[in-house]
Structures are given as structure tokens and as C-alpha cells.
Amino acid sequence: VDIMLVSMAYSLGSIGGLSLGNVEVADHQRLSGAGYCFSASAPPFVSTAASMSLACLSQEGATLMKRLQDNVTTVLAGIETTCKGNLAIVSHSSSPIIHLALAGGAAADFPERSMQMNILEATVEGCKALDLLITTSKTVKGEKAKGGKGPAAATLRIAVRASMDKAMLTKAIKTIDTCLTHAIKFYKGKQ
């Protein structure tokens, strides 16, 4: 790995980041990037938000991380028990960004990625109508799945937060299951 990038966009609710590399890479960036340092710098309010996020993490980080991991575990267990094998968890078990792909009979009935994406998009729209905001995976045209075989899987993308309580998570899982079931029935009727 020649260069490693770290983004504050996802982790701190801010913009910007940093890059790490060997001396040659660092020298190149330092010499080539001088003109961009101030013209592309973060606005003060965004920098303040990042600073406050870091302060919050330094004070409550362990508690927040424990609560977040408990919520992730709750969602994963709930998906496995509630969604009747129609969804498979394809993201890492400790990630708060959870990707769910069609599985079981649903995947067998709709093997094409485009049809799976239609079902998942219908699920997203159903959830949106019921005040639950989730999305589908977004891929670059031609992006390959891990291992380079075939296109990347169509997935639902769920973001879990530490501030969510068990009742909220349970309701969200039931909503996803209901909307997915309706979407599968709708598309089965169109076959």
C-alpha cells in the first residue's frame, strides 16, 4: 500500500481527512498540494464540529462504542430471526454499516442483480413510507464483487447508531421485513 487515506466524513460527521505514506509520497503531497491547503480548507463551523466530535469520543468513547456494538448485535440477531431467511448479512459482524443481500428462496426466484435491486429499491420505498430511512448499495458501473467474479451484490444498507434504543431497532427490523415481503410478493406476481 503506497498511501493510506483517512476520512473524517463518516467517522466525525465532518469533512476532510488525512493521508499517510512513505517519505516519497509525503514529500510529493507536501510540495504539490501547497496551493490547495487554504483554497480547499474546511469552513470553521465544520472544523468545530469535528473538534467537538473528538472531545465527545474522548469523554464517552468507550460507553458509546459498547452501546453501538450492542445495537449492531441486536440488529444482526433480529434480521436472522425476523426476515425468515430472505436476507443474508454480507457485511462484517462488527460494522455499524450493515449490508443485507437477498437470500434463500428470494435470491433463487430472482437471480439477476437488476431484479434483486428492484426488490430492494421497492423495500426502501416501502420503509420510507413508514418513516424508516434505509438505502440500497451504490456501486460504480462495472464494479466487481470481492474476488472479482461478477458484479457487486445488490444490498440494502442500514446505518446503526449508538443513540438508537432496542424498541426503535426492533420496529425497524419488523418494518424492513414487512416491506421486503410485500416487494417479493409484488415482483413474484409480475413473473
PDB file of C-alpha atoms in Angstrom:
ATOM      1  CA  VAL A   1       0.000   0.000   0.000  1.00  0.00           C
ATOM      2  CA  ASP A   2       1.616   3.246  -1.142  1.00  0.00           C
ATOM      3  CA  ILE A   3      -0.780   5.673   0.515  1.00  0.00           C
ATOM      4  CA  MET A   4      -3.458   5.375   3.177  1.00  0.00           C
ATOM      5  CA  LEU A   5      -6.361   7.823   3.335  1.00  0.00           C
ATOM      6  CA  VAL A   6      -8.409   8.618   6.425  1.00  0.00           C
ATOM      7  CA  SER A   7     -11.729  10.429   6.043  1.00  0.00           C
ATOM      8  CA  MET A   8     -13.449  12.440   8.739  1.00  0.00           C
ATOM      9  CA  ALA A   9     -16.687  12.493   6.745  1.00  0.00           C
ATOM     10  CA  TYR A  10     -18.075   9.255   8.118  1.00  0.00           C
ATOM     11  CA  SER A  11     -16.377   8.985  11.460  1.00  0.00           C
ATOM     12  CA  LEU A  12     -16.752  12.545  12.743  1.00  0.00           C
ATOM     13  CA  GLY A  13     -19.632  13.997  10.739  1.00  0.00           C
ATOM     14  CA  SER A  14     -17.236  16.480   9.180  1.00  0.00           C
ATOM     15  CA  ILE A  15     -15.226  16.898   6.006  1.00  0.00           C
ATOM     16  CA  GLY A  16     -11.581  16.441   5.196  1.00  0.00           C
ATOM     17  CA  GLY A  17      -9.122  13.880   6.351  1.00  0.00           C
ATOM     18  CA  LEU A  18      -5.501  12.981   6.094  1.00  0.00           C
ATOM     19  CA  SER A  19      -3.183  10.806   4.099  1.00  0.00           C
ATOM     20  CA  LEU A  20      -0.269   8.697   5.221  1.00  0.00           C
ATOM     21  CA  GLY A  21       2.559   7.288   3.187  1.00  0.00           C
ATOM     22  CA  ASN A  22       6.283   6.831   2.938  1.00  0.00           C
ATOM     23  CA  VAL A  23       8.670   9.808   2.761  1.00  0.00           C
ATOM     24  CA  GLU A  24       8.461   9.998  -1.044  1.00  0.00           C
ATOM     25  CA  VAL A  25       4.639  10.139  -1.016  1.00  0.00           C
ATOM     26  CA  ALA A  26       4.574  12.666   1.836  1.00  0.00           C
ATOM     27  CA  ASP A  27       7.104  14.909   0.079  1.00  0.00           C
ATOM     28  CA  HIS A  28       5.124  14.758  -3.159  1.00  0.00           C
ATOM     29  CA  GLN A  29       1.897  15.734  -1.408  1.00  0.00           C
ATOM     30  CA  ARG A  30       3.562  18.482   0.605  1.00  0.00           C
ATOM     31  CA  LEU A  31       5.158  20.048  -2.480  1.00  0.00           C
ATOM     32  CA  SER A  32       2.240  19.527  -4.882  1.00  0.00           C
ATOM     33  CA  GLY A  33      -0.573  20.379  -2.508  1.00  0.00           C
ATOM     34  CA  ALA A  34       0.565  23.761  -1.196  1.00  0.00           C
ATOM     35  CA  GLY A  35      -1.807  25.670  -3.472  1.00  0.00           C
ATOM     36  CA  TYR A  36      -4.794  23.688  -2.205  1.00  0.00           C
ATOM     37  CA  CYS A  37      -4.191  23.960   1.534  1.00  0.00           C
ATOM     38  CA  PHE A  38      -6.115  27.180   2.043  1.00  0.00           C
ATOM     39  CA  SER A  39      -8.378  27.259  -1.003  1.00  0.00           C
ATOM     40  CA  ALA A  40      -9.883  23.880  -0.090  1.00  0.00           C
ATOM     41  CA  SER A  41      -9.713  24.084   3.689  1.00  0.00           C
ATOM     42  CA  ALA A  42     -12.720  23.216   5.855  1.00  0.00           C
ATOM     43  CA  PRO A  43     -15.042  26.030   6.958  1.00  0.00           C
ATOM     44  CA  PRO A  44     -14.662  26.959  10.647  1.00  0.00           C
ATOM     45  CA  PHE A  45     -18.035  25.519  11.718  1.00  0.00           C
ATOM     46  CA  VAL A  46     -17.138  22.140  10.181  1.00  0.00           C
ATOM     47  CA  SER A  47     -13.770  22.134  11.933  1.00  0.00           C
ATOM     48  CA  THR A  48     -15.554  22.967  15.199  1.00  0.00           C
ATOM     49  CA  ALA A  49     -17.964  20.064  14.655  1.00  0.00           C
ATOM     50  CA  ALA A  50     -15.025  17.694  14.149  1.00  0.00           C
ATOM     51  CA  SER A  51     -13.318  19.039  17.295  1.00  0.00           C
ATOM     52  CA  MET A  52     -16.500  18.554  19.319  1.00  0.00           C
ATOM     53  CA  SER A  53     -16.869  15.007  17.975  1.00  0.00           C
ATOM     54  CA  LEU A  54     -13.321  14.210  19.066  1.00  0.00           C
ATOM     55  CA  ALA A  55     -13.982  15.724  22.513  1.00  0.00           C
ATOM     56  CA  CYS A  56     -17.165  13.659  22.860  1.00  0.00           C
ATOM     57  CA  LEU A  57     -15.312  10.500  21.837  1.00  0.00           C
ATOM     58  CA  SER A  58     -12.502  11.140  24.308  1.00  0.00           C
ATOM     59  CA  GLN A  59     -15.039  11.581  27.151  1.00  0.00           C
ATOM     60  CA  GLU A  60     -17.653   8.960  26.263  1.00  0.00           C
ATOM     61  CA  GLY A  61     -15.960   6.830  23.611  1.00  0.00           C
ATOM     62  CA  ALA A  62     -15.931   3.509  25.464  1.00  0.00           C
ATOM     63  CA  THR A  63     -19.591   3.817  26.503  1.00  0.00           C
ATOM     64  CA  LEU A  64     -20.688   4.847  23.016  1.00  0.00           C
ATOM     65  CA  MET A  65     -18.744   2.032  21.350  1.00  0.00           C
ATOM     66  CA  LYS A  66     -20.227  -0.549  23.727  1.00  0.00           C
ATOM     67  CA  ARG A  67     -23.743   0.747  23.073  1.00  0.00           C
ATOM     68  CA  LEU A  68     -23.098   0.798  19.310  1.00  0.00           C
ATOM     69  CA  GLN A  69     -21.816  -2.794  19.267  1.00  0.00           C
ATOM     70  CA  ASP A  70     -24.797  -3.920  21.376  1.00  0.00           C
ATOM     71  CA  ASN A  71     -27.116  -2.274  18.838  1.00  0.00           C
ATOM     72  CA  VAL A  72     -25.311  -3.901  15.909  1.00  0.00           C
ATOM     73  CA  THR A  73     -25.644  -7.302  17.609  1.00  0.00           C
ATOM     74  CA  THR A  74     -29.362  -6.649  18.202  1.00  0.00           C
ATOM     75  CA  VAL A  75     -29.943  -5.783  14.540  1.00  0.00           C
ATOM     76  CA  LEU A  76     -27.985  -8.770  13.220  1.00  0.00           C
ATOM     77  CA  ALA A  77     -29.832 -11.193  15.510  1.00  0.00           C
ATOM     78  CA  GLY A  78     -33.148  -9.565  14.643  1.00  0.00           C
ATOM     79  CA  ILE A  79     -32.536  -9.831  10.893  1.00  0.00           C
ATOM     80  CA  GLU A  80     -31.661 -13.521  11.218  1.00  0.00           C
ATOM     81  CA  THR A  81     -34.769 -14.348  13.263  1.00  0.00           C
ATOM     82  CA  THR A  82     -37.319 -11.983  11.725  1.00  0.00           C
ATOM     83  CA  CYS A  83     -36.575 -11.974   7.999  1.00  0.00           C
ATOM     84  CA  LYS A  84     -37.171 -15.725   7.545  1.00  0.00           C
ATOM     85  CA  GLY A  85     -34.033 -16.385   5.519  1.00  0.00           C
ATOM     86  CA  ASN A  86     -34.931 -13.797   2.853  1.00  0.00           C
ATOM     87  CA  LEU A  87     -31.916 -11.657   3.764  1.00  0.00           C
ATOM     88  CA  ALA A  88     -28.274 -12.587   4.285  1.00  0.00           C
ATOM     89  CA  ILE A  89     -25.864 -10.389   6.212  1.00  0.00           C
ATOM     90  CA  VAL A  90     -22.923  -9.715   3.889  1.00  0.00           C
ATOM     91  CA  SER A  91     -21.068  -7.098   5.932  1.00  0.00           C
ATOM     92  CA  HIS A  92     -18.652  -7.636   8.806  1.00  0.00           C
ATOM     93  CA  SER A  93     -20.383  -8.559  12.057  1.00  0.00           C
ATOM     94  CA  SER A  94     -18.898  -5.607  13.966  1.00  0.00           C
ATOM     95  CA  SER A  95     -19.658  -2.934  11.363  1.00  0.00           C
ATOM     96  CA  PRO A  96     -22.420  -0.415  12.153  1.00  0.00           C
ATOM     97  CA  ILE A  97     -22.991  -0.112   8.387  1.00  0.00           C
ATOM     98  CA  ILE A  98     -24.896  -3.324   7.680  1.00  0.00           C
ATOM     99  CA  HIS A  99     -25.332  -4.680   4.154  1.00  0.00           C
ATOM    100  CA  LEU A 100     -28.119  -7.206   3.538  1.00  0.00           C
ATOM    101  CA  ALA A 101     -28.472  -9.193   0.304  1.00  0.00           C
ATOM    102  CA  LEU A 102     -31.424 -11.276  -0.848  1.00  0.00           C
ATOM    103  CA  ALA A 103     -31.024 -14.906   0.202  1.00  0.00           C
ATOM    104  CA  GLY A 104     -32.841 -18.219   0.203  1.00  0.00           C
ATOM    105  CA  GLY A 105     -35.921 -18.535  -1.959  1.00  0.00           C
ATOM    106  CA  ALA A 106     -35.978 -14.828  -2.780  1.00  0.00           C
ATOM    107  CA  ALA A 107     -32.476 -14.961  -4.260  1.00  0.00           C
ATOM    108  CA  ALA A 108     -33.278 -18.198  -6.109  1.00  0.00           C
ATOM    109  CA  ASP A 109     -36.503 -16.746  -7.572  1.00  0.00           C
ATOM    110  CA  PHE A 110     -34.724 -13.575  -8.712  1.00  0.00           C
ATOM    111  CA  PRO A 111     -31.125 -14.477  -9.662  1.00  0.00           C
ATOM    112  CA  GLU A 112     -30.447 -11.362 -11.778  1.00  0.00           C
ATOM    113  CA  ARG A 113     -28.851  -8.437  -9.942  1.00  0.00           C
ATOM    114  CA  SER A 114     -31.152  -5.907 -11.636  1.00  0.00           C
ATOM    115  CA  MET A 115     -34.268  -7.700 -10.393  1.00  0.00           C
ATOM    116  CA  GLN A 116     -32.813  -8.018  -6.893  1.00  0.00           C
ATOM    117  CA  MET A 117     -32.082  -4.287  -6.959  1.00  0.00           C
ATOM    118  CA  ASN A 118     -35.705  -3.596  -7.980  1.00  0.00           C
ATOM    119  CA  ILE A 119     -36.949  -5.603  -4.992  1.00  0.00           C
ATOM    120  CA  LEU A 120     -34.560  -3.862  -2.626  1.00  0.00           C
ATOM    121  CA  GLU A 121     -35.475  -0.422  -4.016  1.00  0.00           C
ATOM    122  CA  ALA A 122     -39.168  -1.258  -3.505  1.00  0.00           C
ATOM    123  CA  THR A 123     -38.291  -2.257   0.069  1.00  0.00           C
ATOM    124  CA  VAL A 124     -36.541   1.088   0.584  1.00  0.00           C
ATOM    125  CA  GLU A 125     -39.579   2.978  -0.748  1.00  0.00           C
ATOM    126  CA  GLY A 126     -41.922   0.984   1.499  1.00  0.00           C
ATOM    127  CA  CYS A 127     -39.748   1.693   4.520  1.00  0.00           C
ATOM    128  CA  LYS A 128     -39.611   5.369   3.598  1.00  0.00           C
ATOM    129  CA  ALA A 129     -43.425   5.487   3.536  1.00  0.00           C
ATOM    130  CA  LEU A 130     -43.362   4.023   7.062  1.00  0.00           C
ATOM    131  CA  ASP A 131     -40.838   6.615   8.303  1.00  0.00           C
ATOM    132  CA  LEU A 132     -37.766   4.377   8.198  1.00  0.00           C
ATOM    133  CA  LEU A 133     -34.818   5.651   6.205  1.00  0.00           C
ATOM    134  CA  ILE A 134     -32.580   2.975   4.683  1.00  0.00           C
ATOM    135  CA  THR A 135     -30.958   2.784   1.262  1.00  0.00           C
ATOM    136  CA  THR A 136     -29.523   0.342  -1.235  1.00  0.00           C
ATOM    137  CA  SER A 137     -25.869  -0.117  -2.027  1.00  0.00           C
ATOM    138  CA  LYS A 138     -24.498   2.249  -4.608  1.00  0.00           C
ATOM    139  CA  THR A 139     -21.870   0.886  -6.952  1.00  0.00           C
ATOM    140  CA  VAL A 140     -19.805   2.231  -9.785  1.00  0.00           C
ATOM    141  CA  LYS A 141     -20.763   0.812 -13.173  1.00  0.00           C
ATOM    142  CA  GLY A 142     -18.682  -2.294 -13.735  1.00  0.00           C
ATOM    143  CA  GLU A 143     -17.681  -2.672 -10.076  1.00  0.00           C
ATOM    144  CA  LYS A 144     -16.884  -6.286  -9.290  1.00  0.00           C
ATOM    145  CA  ALA A 145     -17.698  -8.316  -6.212  1.00  0.00           C
ATOM    146  CA  LYS A 146     -14.900  -9.263  -3.824  1.00  0.00           C
ATOM    147  CA  GLY A 147     -12.714 -11.744  -5.625  1.00  0.00           C
ATOM    148  CA  GLY A 148     -13.517 -10.131  -8.980  1.00  0.00           C
ATOM    149  CA  LYS A 149     -16.244 -12.560 -10.067  1.00  0.00           C
ATOM    150  CA  GLY A 150     -19.420 -10.957 -11.336  1.00  0.00           C
ATOM    151  CA  PRO A 151     -20.949  -7.617 -10.360  1.00  0.00           C
ATOM    152  CA  ALA A 152     -21.090  -6.436  -6.769  1.00  0.00           C
ATOM    153  CA  ALA A 153     -24.131  -7.764  -4.913  1.00  0.00           C
ATOM    154  CA  ALA A 154     -27.276  -5.672  -4.649  1.00  0.00           C
ATOM    155  CA  THR A 155     -27.736  -4.919  -0.959  1.00  0.00           C
ATOM    156  CA  LEU A 156     -29.804  -2.955   1.496  1.00  0.00           C
ATOM    157  CA  ARG A 157     -27.604  -0.607   3.514  1.00  0.00           C
ATOM    158  CA  ILE A 158     -28.549   0.121   7.108  1.00  0.00           C
ATOM    159  CA  ALA A 159     -26.700   2.506   9.410  1.00  0.00           C
ATOM    160  CA  VAL A 160     -26.924   1.673  13.122  1.00  0.00           C
ATOM    161  CA  ARG A 161     -26.263   4.373  15.716  1.00  0.00           C
ATOM    162  CA  ALA A 162     -25.411   4.195  19.411  1.00  0.00           C
ATOM    163  CA  SER A 163     -28.322   6.532  20.183  1.00  0.00           C
ATOM    164  CA  MET A 164     -30.942   4.027  18.983  1.00  0.00           C
ATOM    165  CA  ASP A 165     -32.839   2.058  21.614  1.00  0.00           C
ATOM    166  CA  LYS A 166     -33.997  -1.575  21.441  1.00  0.00           C
ATOM    167  CA  ALA A 167     -37.617  -0.663  20.667  1.00  0.00           C
ATOM    168  CA  MET A 168     -36.522   1.504  17.741  1.00  0.00           C
ATOM    169  CA  LEU A 169     -34.281  -1.262  16.376  1.00  0.00           C
ATOM    170  CA  THR A 170     -36.985  -3.927  16.736  1.00  0.00           C
ATOM    171  CA  LYS A 171     -39.518  -1.717  14.960  1.00  0.00           C
ATOM    172  CA  ALA A 172     -37.026  -1.031  12.151  1.00  0.00           C
ATOM    173  CA  ILE A 173     -36.338  -4.744  11.645  1.00  0.00           C
ATOM    174  CA  LYS A 174     -40.071  -5.536  11.522  1.00  0.00           C
ATOM    175  CA  THR A 175     -40.618  -2.694   9.042  1.00  0.00           C
ATOM    176  CA  ILE A 176     -37.842  -3.973   6.776  1.00  0.00           C
ATOM    177  CA  ASP A 177     -39.277  -7.489   6.911  1.00  0.00           C
ATOM    178  CA  THR A 178     -42.811  -6.298   6.119  1.00  0.00           C
ATOM    179  CA  CYS A 179     -41.703  -4.119   3.204  1.00  0.00           C
ATOM    180  CA  LEU A 180     -39.396  -6.810   1.812  1.00  0.00           C
ATOM    181  CA  THR A 181     -42.169  -9.406   1.994  1.00  0.00           C
ATOM    182  CA  HIS A 182     -44.537  -7.079   0.096  1.00  0.00           C
ATOM    183  CA  ALA A 183     -41.881  -6.303  -2.527  1.00  0.00           C
ATOM    184  CA  ILE A 184     -41.129 -10.004  -3.107  1.00  0.00           C
ATOM    185  CA  LYS A 185     -44.853 -10.808  -3.453  1.00  0.00           C
ATOM    186  CA  PHE A 186     -45.313  -7.920  -5.870  1.00  0.00           C
ATOM    187  CA  TYR A 187     -42.451  -8.998  -8.130  1.00  0.00           C
ATOM    188  CA  LYS A 188     -43.478 -12.679  -7.959  1.00  0.00           C
ATOM    189  CA  GLY A 189     -46.871 -11.598  -9.270  1.00  0.00           C
ATOM    190  CA  LYS A 190     -45.176  -9.891 -12.230  1.00  0.00           C
ATOM    191  CA  GLN A 191     -43.276 -13.034 -13.315  1.00  0.00           C
TER     192      GLN A 191
END
